[in-house]
Amino acid sequence: MDRILYCIAFQHDWRWTLAAGLICVFGVGTAYQLLGRAREAVGPRRRNTALLAAFTGGLAVFSTHFLAMQGYDAGGEVRYAVWSTISSFFMAFASIGLACMVALYRPGPVYRALGAALAISGVAAMHFLGVAAMQLPGLILWSPDLVGASIAAAIALAAGSAAFLHGRPAWLRFAAGACGAISVVILHFGSMSAMTLEPHFAVDNTAWSLSGGIMISVIAAMVLGIASIAGAAVWMWWLSRASALGQLRQAIEAMPDGLAFYDANDRLVLWNTRYAEVNPGLATTLQKGMTFREIVQIGLDEGLYANALGREDAWIAERMATRAALSTTMEQHISGDNWLRVSDRRTVAGGTVTICTDITELKRDARALSDARDAAEQANGAKSQFLANMSHEIRTPLNGVIGVAQALANTDLSAQQREMLDLIQSSGQTLQVLLSDILDLARVESGRLELSEEAFDLGRAVREAAQLYETSAREKGLQFFVEIDPEVDCWVAGDVVRLKQILTNLVSNSVKFTGEGFVCLTAAPGPVRAGQPTLRFSIEDTGIGFDSETRTRLFSRFEQADGAITRKFGGSGLGLAISRQLAEMMGGELDCESEPGGGSSFMLTIPMHKAEAPATVAASGSALAAGDDRRLRVLLADDHPVNRKVVEMILAQADIDLTSVEDGSLALNAVRDGDYDLILMDMQMPVMDGLTATREIRLHEAAMGLPRTPVIMLTANALPEHIASAEGAGADRHLAKPFDAGELLELVISLPRAAQAAIAA
């Protein structure tokens, strides 16, 4: 270190040393800046900028070396061998160029450090080649230890700074350039301090060489070149920045939204044309330097803000408070029927970017959609009301047809009459199924169909669903199988009614479309899905089958395989659509496989929720066999004479005293005047409807301390809301028309007995 300080202080003119250091820092820093620009450029510009950086770096280190050498006291005249001097420059340029390419095309700290080490190694070679090119008055002796230490220190500093001082900020580039310049200075003066001149050595000046004056001129030209390159780089940077700002301004002008920028003091700095367009009352008054508060006040004076009328002070206080937040978005009603969405965003420096979007059309569209939604809801309500009315109007006469047919079936008939009666009953049942399918479809579409969750015997439910069509299958000569895996022959939780509806739909179709062979219903465990066990129901048959094209539309509404099937087998095409929707509501799926003439297989998979069997299961037996000799007294309230006649014919099969009235008011009077074991109540009646009559009967029983008389709603109103209304009014059961004669008899006889048993208990 002492030798280095001695070399700088006593062997070099400090003026030349200072000039060399300044040129080194300036030139190497310029080279680092150009290399950073090259990293951000693309294509040929990337390569050309890197080469310019290498050339600038070569000029810088070459000028640094020979400027410092001009201040070296060699004890005599110093000349410079031309070709060796030129070779030293190209050595510096080549090594720095190679380093630039390594750092540019091989990103990462390791390659940046490697590039810096290559550059300093080339500079060291340039230094010693340049010293060798000097014709000094003596023999040069070197200290290997000091030379090695100088080179190692320079490489370490350059490599470390290149690896860790890296990034987009300009100060990082300047810091890396300064460290690179310092490493060059360390290399030069460390090596010069390791050099000793042996005096009285004859120097050969006959070779072609340059004097010190000429070398100073060359160095001056190189310094001028470095300055020119740096100036050009600054000019290019300014042009690039101006171009970027111009492009940014064009982009801001092209924005479909209005944009304005306010500084930290909330003063207007810039805005685009659209910002003035969406604020028409402010277009002619906007000026640079206006505060946002002043602009808002102008809008208030012009009456632009509809929400501020009559409350200007409060409104402007609210607006300024909203703007004070870091990020806000609000909708603003301006003059006429125009609306703006105004967004305020704070910048890092404390400024505010305001964006105004014209949402007038969106508001109009939203109102139109709202009106359309209201109209659709009104139409949906009208449709629901229509379906409810049609359900009632169709079920009422259908109840008469089916009820009379059931009553007629218990009389003596000839074979021909029995055949005609069977046709009537079959047609009535078909109409009843079609009506139920249409109503189920409407309830599913409207989202009003709800599934219950109760425990039931799965094996029993499957057998009951199959038994409904077992007789039909036997009559067609089909083999009919029901197979239930013991693992699923247990109690589960779910909606047994809807499950049986799906199974009966599928079994009915299999029996309908199978002419010979078999129909098989299988219940077994399904695959585990998401850790949840499932149930798999398979309905297989050897029927007519269908192709893959039919399969894609089979579960659509009103779809069957083709028109010939509809003509031959009948059906509405609703059953499978409803079944799939019910399966999805249960959290499962319904799918099928088939081929024409090869039969079909329908697979229903639903989650399996096991449940405990009830502690006691009441034995189901006919109440007609109960052995009670006392005649039951039943009150029937129905405004339709056919329905009253049907009920009279059905109840005539048992020992029942039936009293019939035409409306709810007469039924209420009859209850007040008499004692009845059961009341059959229609829901829609003149004078007083069935719901009101039921409520009044319950109030009468409570007021008089009378026991509760069972009430059965015997009505054509069969929707879920009707059932809920009946329960809310105090009814015990709801039996939808058309009803089964056996089911009605069962209820009429069992309900009074259950009520008496409850009273006795």
mmCIF file of C-alpha atoms in Angstrom, residues 113-356:
data_model
loop_
_atom_site.group_PDB
_atom_site.id
_atom_site.type_symbol
_atom_site.label_atom_id
_atom_site.label_comp_id
_atom_site.label_asym_id
_atom_site.label_seq_id
_atom_site.Cartn_x
_atom_site.Cartn_y
_atom_site.Cartn_z
ATOM 1 C CA ALA A 113 -19.605 -11.298 -12.455
ATOM 2 C CA LEU A 114 -17.947 -13.443 -15.150
ATOM 3 C CA GLY A 115 -18.327 -10.645 -17.700
ATOM 4 C CA ALA A 116 -16.778 -8.100 -15.327
ATOM 5 C CA ALA A 117 -13.846 -10.454 -14.641
ATOM 6 C CA LEU A 118 -13.283 -10.874 -18.415
ATOM 7 C CA ALA A 119 -13.363 -7.088 -18.869
ATOM 8 C CA ILE A 120 -10.789 -6.406 -16.114
ATOM 9 C CA SER A 121 -8.590 -9.231 -17.391
ATOM 10 C CA GLY A 122 -8.618 -7.598 -20.836
ATOM 11 C CA VAL A 123 -7.889 -4.194 -19.293
ATOM 12 C CA ALA A 124 -4.911 -5.722 -17.441
ATOM 13 C CA ALA A 125 -3.630 -7.150 -20.725
ATOM 14 C CA MET A 126 -4.117 -3.733 -22.338
ATOM 15 C CA HIS A 127 -2.207 -2.096 -19.489
ATOM 16 C CA PHE A 128 0.853 -4.293 -19.737
ATOM 17 C CA LEU A 129 0.765 -4.207 -23.545
ATOM 18 C CA GLY A 130 0.571 -0.408 -23.361
ATOM 19 C CA VAL A 131 3.494 -0.267 -20.921
ATOM 20 C CA ALA A 132 5.451 -2.531 -23.241
ATOM 21 C CA ALA A 133 4.695 -0.098 -26.079
ATOM 22 C CA MET A 134 6.402 2.742 -24.129
ATOM 23 C CA GLN A 135 10.017 3.438 -24.956
ATOM 24 C CA LEU A 136 11.316 4.401 -21.500
ATOM 25 C CA PRO A 137 14.852 5.530 -20.598
ATOM 26 C CA GLY A 138 15.670 2.388 -18.682
ATOM 27 C CA LEU A 139 14.896 -1.272 -18.075
ATOM 28 C CA ILE A 140 11.475 -2.151 -16.569
ATOM 29 C CA LEU A 141 11.509 -4.480 -13.553
ATOM 30 C CA TRP A 142 8.241 -5.853 -12.071
ATOM 31 C CA SER A 143 7.193 -6.982 -8.583
ATOM 32 C CA PRO A 144 5.104 -10.127 -9.284
ATOM 33 C CA ASP A 145 3.392 -10.109 -5.866
ATOM 34 C CA LEU A 146 2.201 -6.538 -6.203
ATOM 35 C CA VAL A 147 1.130 -7.078 -9.814
ATOM 36 C CA GLY A 148 -0.908 -10.150 -8.865
ATOM 37 C CA ALA A 149 -2.506 -8.416 -5.888
ATOM 38 C CA SER A 150 -3.506 -5.415 -8.015
ATOM 39 C CA ILE A 151 -5.104 -7.569 -10.705
ATOM 40 C CA ALA A 152 -6.937 -9.742 -8.123
ATOM 41 C CA ALA A 153 -8.273 -6.710 -6.222
ATOM 42 C CA ALA A 154 -9.484 -5.061 -9.431
ATOM 43 C CA ILE A 155 -11.239 -8.243 -10.632
ATOM 44 C CA ALA A 156 -12.877 -8.815 -7.220
ATOM 45 C CA LEU A 157 -14.254 -5.280 -7.024
ATOM 46 C CA ALA A 158 -15.518 -5.271 -10.614
ATOM 47 C CA ALA A 159 -17.100 -8.745 -10.371
ATOM 48 C CA GLY A 160 -18.774 -8.025 -7.025
ATOM 49 C CA SER A 161 -20.255 -4.722 -8.141
ATOM 50 C CA ALA A 162 -21.540 -6.229 -11.413
ATOM 51 C CA ALA A 163 -23.190 -9.115 -9.564
ATOM 52 C CA PHE A 164 -24.938 -7.149 -6.835
ATOM 53 C CA LEU A 165 -25.346 -3.592 -8.154
ATOM 54 C CA HIS A 166 -27.932 -4.389 -10.803
ATOM 55 C CA GLY A 167 -31.394 -3.107 -11.672
ATOM 56 C CA ARG A 168 -33.447 -0.487 -13.485
ATOM 57 C CA PRO A 169 -32.793 2.545 -11.203
ATOM 58 C CA ALA A 170 -30.189 4.880 -12.701
ATOM 59 C CA TRP A 171 -28.302 5.194 -9.400
ATOM 60 C CA LEU A 172 -27.546 1.477 -9.441
ATOM 61 C CA ARG A 173 -26.035 1.800 -12.890
ATOM 62 C CA PHE A 174 -23.949 4.795 -11.818
ATOM 63 C CA ALA A 175 -22.803 2.955 -8.689
ATOM 64 C CA ALA A 176 -21.795 -0.076 -10.757
ATOM 65 C CA GLY A 177 -19.972 2.217 -13.208
ATOM 66 C CA ALA A 178 -18.137 3.980 -10.365
ATOM 67 C CA CYS A 179 -17.010 0.652 -8.917
ATOM 68 C CA GLY A 180 -15.829 -0.428 -12.365
ATOM 69 C CA ALA A 181 -13.873 2.814 -12.734
ATOM 70 C CA ILE A 182 -12.292 2.383 -9.305
ATOM 71 C CA SER A 183 -11.252 -1.168 -10.212
ATOM 72 C CA VAL A 184 -9.500 0.202 -13.339
ATOM 73 C CA VAL A 185 -7.725 2.830 -11.213
ATOM 74 C CA ILE A 186 -6.641 0.160 -8.707
ATOM 75 C CA LEU A 187 -5.344 -1.999 -11.525
ATOM 76 C CA HIS A 188 -3.389 0.851 -13.154
ATOM 77 C CA PHE A 189 -1.752 2.416 -10.130
ATOM 78 C CA GLY A 190 -1.206 -0.928 -8.403
ATOM 79 C CA SER A 191 0.616 -2.198 -11.468
ATOM 80 C CA MET A 192 2.542 1.052 -11.904
ATOM 81 C CA SER A 193 3.696 0.852 -8.279
ATOM 82 C CA ALA A 194 5.002 -2.660 -9.037
ATOM 83 C CA MET A 195 7.168 -1.254 -11.873
ATOM 84 C CA THR A 196 10.792 -0.158 -11.350
ATOM 85 C CA LEU A 197 13.068 1.469 -13.961
ATOM 86 C CA GLU A 198 16.710 0.382 -14.024
ATOM 87 C CA PRO A 199 18.681 3.570 -15.149
ATOM 88 C CA HIS A 200 21.521 3.920 -17.671
ATOM 89 C CA PHE A 201 19.915 1.530 -20.090
ATOM 90 C CA ALA A 202 20.380 2.320 -23.765
ATOM 91 C CA VAL A 203 17.000 2.946 -25.400
ATOM 92 C CA ASP A 204 16.455 2.230 -29.093
ATOM 93 C CA ASN A 205 14.376 5.092 -30.537
ATOM 94 C CA THR A 206 14.819 4.048 -34.111
ATOM 95 C CA ALA A 207 11.507 2.133 -34.239
ATOM 96 C CA TRP A 208 8.406 3.870 -35.558
ATOM 97 C CA SER A 209 6.976 5.621 -32.510
ATOM 98 C CA LEU A 210 4.871 8.526 -31.319
ATOM 99 C CA SER A 211 6.017 11.390 -29.187
ATOM 100 C CA GLY A 212 4.272 12.446 -26.000
ATOM 101 C CA GLY A 213 2.705 15.469 -27.715
ATOM 102 C CA ILE A 214 1.150 13.366 -30.445
ATOM 103 C CA MET A 215 -0.113 10.873 -27.853
ATOM 104 C CA ILE A 216 -1.743 13.721 -25.929
ATOM 105 C CA SER A 217 -3.565 14.740 -29.114
ATOM 106 C CA VAL A 218 -4.756 11.142 -29.644
ATOM 107 C CA ILE A 219 -5.956 10.963 -26.056
ATOM 108 C CA ALA A 220 -7.755 14.306 -26.416
ATOM 109 C CA ALA A 221 -9.540 12.989 -29.479
ATOM 110 C CA MET A 222 -10.584 9.884 -27.555
ATOM 111 C CA VAL A 223 -11.861 11.963 -24.638
ATOM 112 C CA LEU A 224 -13.816 14.069 -27.095
ATOM 113 C CA GLY A 225 -15.214 10.861 -28.550
ATOM 114 C CA ILE A 226 -16.324 9.693 -25.105
ATOM 115 C CA ALA A 227 -17.987 13.039 -24.474
ATOM 116 C CA SER A 228 -19.680 12.881 -27.867
ATOM 117 C CA ILE A 229 -20.999 9.382 -27.199
ATOM 118 C CA ALA A 230 -22.259 10.428 -23.770
ATOM 119 C CA GLY A 231 -23.967 13.471 -25.290
ATOM 120 C CA ALA A 232 -25.524 11.327 -27.995
ATOM 121 C CA ALA A 233 -26.735 8.876 -25.368
ATOM 122 C CA VAL A 234 -28.344 11.687 -23.381
ATOM 123 C CA TRP A 235 -29.931 13.068 -26.537
ATOM 124 C CA MET A 236 -31.274 9.640 -27.460
ATOM 125 C CA TRP A 237 -32.628 9.210 -23.935
ATOM 126 C CA TRP A 238 -34.360 12.592 -24.131
ATOM 127 C CA LEU A 239 -35.851 11.754 -27.527
ATOM 128 C CA SER A 240 -36.989 8.355 -26.260
ATOM 129 C CA ARG A 241 -38.567 9.930 -23.197
ATOM 130 C CA ALA A 242 -40.241 12.608 -25.298
ATOM 131 C CA SER A 243 -41.509 9.932 -27.676
ATOM 132 C CA ALA A 244 -42.792 7.825 -24.776
ATOM 133 C CA LEU A 245 -44.537 10.848 -23.284
ATOM 134 C CA GLY A 246 -46.047 11.643 -26.672
ATOM 135 C CA GLN A 247 -47.288 8.080 -27.059
ATOM 136 C CA LEU A 248 -48.652 8.161 -23.524
ATOM 137 C CA ARG A 249 -50.459 11.417 -24.297
ATOM 138 C CA GLN A 250 -51.936 9.883 -27.442
ATOM 139 C CA ALA A 251 -53.041 6.845 -25.461
ATOM 140 C CA ILE A 252 -54.694 9.076 -22.854
ATOM 141 C CA GLU A 253 -56.479 11.012 -25.600
ATOM 142 C CA ALA A 254 -57.654 7.761 -27.208
ATOM 143 C CA MET A 255 -59.190 6.482 -23.957
ATOM 144 C CA PRO A 256 -62.972 5.991 -24.119
ATOM 145 C CA ASP A 257 -63.174 7.310 -20.550
ATOM 146 C CA GLY A 258 -62.437 10.794 -19.283
ATOM 147 C CA LEU A 259 -59.132 11.068 -17.387
ATOM 148 C CA ALA A 260 -57.663 13.929 -15.372
ATOM 149 C CA PHE A 261 -54.569 14.116 -13.201
ATOM 150 C CA TYR A 262 -54.364 16.349 -10.119
ATOM 151 C CA ASP A 263 -51.149 17.024 -8.204
ATOM 152 C CA ALA A 264 -50.565 16.641 -4.466
ATOM 153 C CA ASN A 265 -52.295 20.009 -3.889
ATOM 154 C CA ASP A 266 -55.344 18.739 -5.827
ATOM 155 C CA ARG A 267 -54.640 21.121 -8.728
ATOM 156 C CA LEU A 268 -55.444 20.090 -12.283
ATOM 157 C CA VAL A 269 -52.299 19.124 -14.226
ATOM 158 C CA LEU A 270 -53.584 17.425 -17.379
ATOM 159 C CA TRP A 271 -56.786 15.965 -18.803
ATOM 160 C CA ASN A 272 -57.970 14.383 -22.026
ATOM 161 C CA THR A 273 -60.698 15.548 -24.380
ATOM 162 C CA ARG A 274 -63.101 12.880 -23.170
ATOM 163 C CA TYR A 275 -62.928 14.298 -19.624
ATOM 164 C CA ALA A 276 -64.331 17.577 -20.946
ATOM 165 C CA GLU A 277 -66.930 15.779 -23.079
ATOM 166 C CA VAL A 278 -68.454 13.821 -20.202
ATOM 167 C CA ASN A 279 -68.615 17.043 -18.176
ATOM 168 C CA PRO A 280 -70.162 19.333 -20.835
ATOM 169 C CA GLY A 281 -70.789 22.171 -18.416
ATOM 170 C CA LEU A 282 -67.079 22.302 -17.514
ATOM 171 C CA ALA A 283 -65.564 21.945 -21.011
ATOM 172 C CA THR A 284 -64.936 25.665 -21.535
ATOM 173 C CA THR A 285 -63.802 26.423 -17.985
ATOM 174 C CA LEU A 286 -61.147 23.761 -17.387
ATOM 175 C CA GLN A 287 -57.720 25.325 -16.916
ATOM 176 C CA LYS A 288 -54.395 24.004 -15.709
ATOM 177 C CA GLY A 289 -53.863 24.826 -12.028
ATOM 178 C CA MET A 290 -57.547 24.853 -11.038
ATOM 179 C CA THR A 291 -58.312 22.980 -7.835
ATOM 180 C CA PHE A 292 -60.817 20.151 -7.798
ATOM 181 C CA ARG A 293 -62.890 22.130 -5.311
ATOM 182 C CA GLU A 294 -63.144 25.010 -7.791
ATOM 183 C CA ILE A 295 -64.156 22.663 -10.610
ATOM 184 C CA VAL A 296 -66.892 21.077 -8.471
ATOM 185 C CA GLN A 297 -68.169 24.512 -7.489
ATOM 186 C CA ILE A 298 -68.465 25.483 -11.167
ATOM 187 C CA GLY A 299 -70.495 22.307 -11.765
ATOM 188 C CA LEU A 300 -72.778 23.191 -8.861
ATOM 189 C CA ASP A 301 -73.278 26.703 -10.231
ATOM 190 C CA GLU A 302 -74.155 25.229 -13.618
ATOM 191 C CA GLY A 303 -76.645 22.808 -12.041
ATOM 192 C CA LEU A 304 -74.837 19.712 -13.333
ATOM 193 C CA TYR A 305 -75.295 17.496 -10.283
ATOM 194 C CA ALA A 306 -78.899 16.370 -9.861
ATOM 195 C CA ASN A 307 -78.310 14.883 -6.406
ATOM 196 C CA ALA A 308 -76.988 18.207 -5.074
ATOM 197 C CA LEU A 309 -80.060 20.314 -5.799
ATOM 198 C CA GLY A 310 -81.268 21.937 -2.609
ATOM 199 C CA ARG A 311 -78.359 20.598 -0.514
ATOM 200 C CA GLU A 312 -75.292 22.013 -2.236
ATOM 201 C CA ASP A 313 -73.144 22.576 0.859
ATOM 202 C CA ALA A 314 -73.788 19.129 2.297
ATOM 203 C CA TRP A 315 -73.261 17.513 -1.104
ATOM 204 C CA ILE A 316 -69.917 19.181 -1.754
ATOM 205 C CA ALA A 317 -68.730 18.264 1.764
ATOM 206 C CA GLU A 318 -69.649 14.628 1.105
ATOM 207 C CA ARG A 319 -67.915 14.703 -2.298
ATOM 208 C CA MET A 320 -64.675 16.115 -0.892
ATOM 209 C CA ALA A 321 -64.732 13.607 1.975
ATOM 210 C CA THR A 322 -65.154 10.775 -0.516
ATOM 211 C CA ARG A 323 -62.293 12.084 -2.634
ATOM 212 C CA ALA A 324 -60.010 12.190 0.395
ATOM 213 C CA ALA A 325 -59.983 8.373 0.530
ATOM 214 C CA LEU A 326 -57.149 6.481 -1.149
ATOM 215 C CA SER A 327 -59.388 4.743 -3.662
ATOM 216 C CA THR A 328 -63.070 5.429 -4.301
ATOM 217 C CA THR A 329 -65.660 4.710 -6.969
ATOM 218 C CA MET A 330 -69.064 6.361 -7.071
ATOM 219 C CA GLU A 331 -71.968 6.840 -9.459
ATOM 220 C CA GLN A 332 -72.943 10.424 -10.131
ATOM 221 C CA HIS A 333 -76.237 11.617 -11.603
ATOM 222 C CA ILE A 334 -75.588 14.671 -13.726
ATOM 223 C CA SER A 335 -77.919 16.938 -15.694
ATOM 224 C CA GLY A 336 -80.756 15.316 -17.572
ATOM 225 C CA ASP A 337 -80.781 11.539 -17.584
ATOM 226 C CA ASN A 338 -77.002 11.189 -17.738
ATOM 227 C CA TRP A 339 -74.890 9.164 -15.315
ATOM 228 C CA LEU A 340 -71.152 8.991 -14.659
ATOM 229 C CA ARG A 341 -69.064 6.459 -12.781
ATOM 230 C CA VAL A 342 -66.287 8.480 -11.128
ATOM 231 C CA SER A 343 -63.175 6.728 -9.793
ATOM 232 C CA ASP A 344 -60.474 8.517 -7.781
ATOM 233 C CA ARG A 345 -57.107 6.811 -7.287
ATOM 234 C CA ARG A 346 -54.185 8.210 -5.271
ATOM 235 C CA THR A 347 -50.649 8.080 -6.696
ATOM 236 C CA VAL A 348 -47.478 7.401 -4.693
ATOM 237 C CA ALA A 349 -46.538 11.083 -4.830
ATOM 238 C CA GLY A 350 -49.897 12.128 -3.375
ATOM 239 C CA GLY A 351 -51.591 13.130 -6.633
ATOM 240 C CA THR A 352 -55.002 11.936 -7.744
ATOM 241 C CA VAL A 353 -56.066 10.277 -10.987
ATOM 242 C CA THR A 354 -59.758 10.812 -11.721
ATOM 243 C CA ILE A 355 -61.497 8.636 -14.303
ATOM 244 C CA CYS A 356 -65.025 9.447 -15.501
#
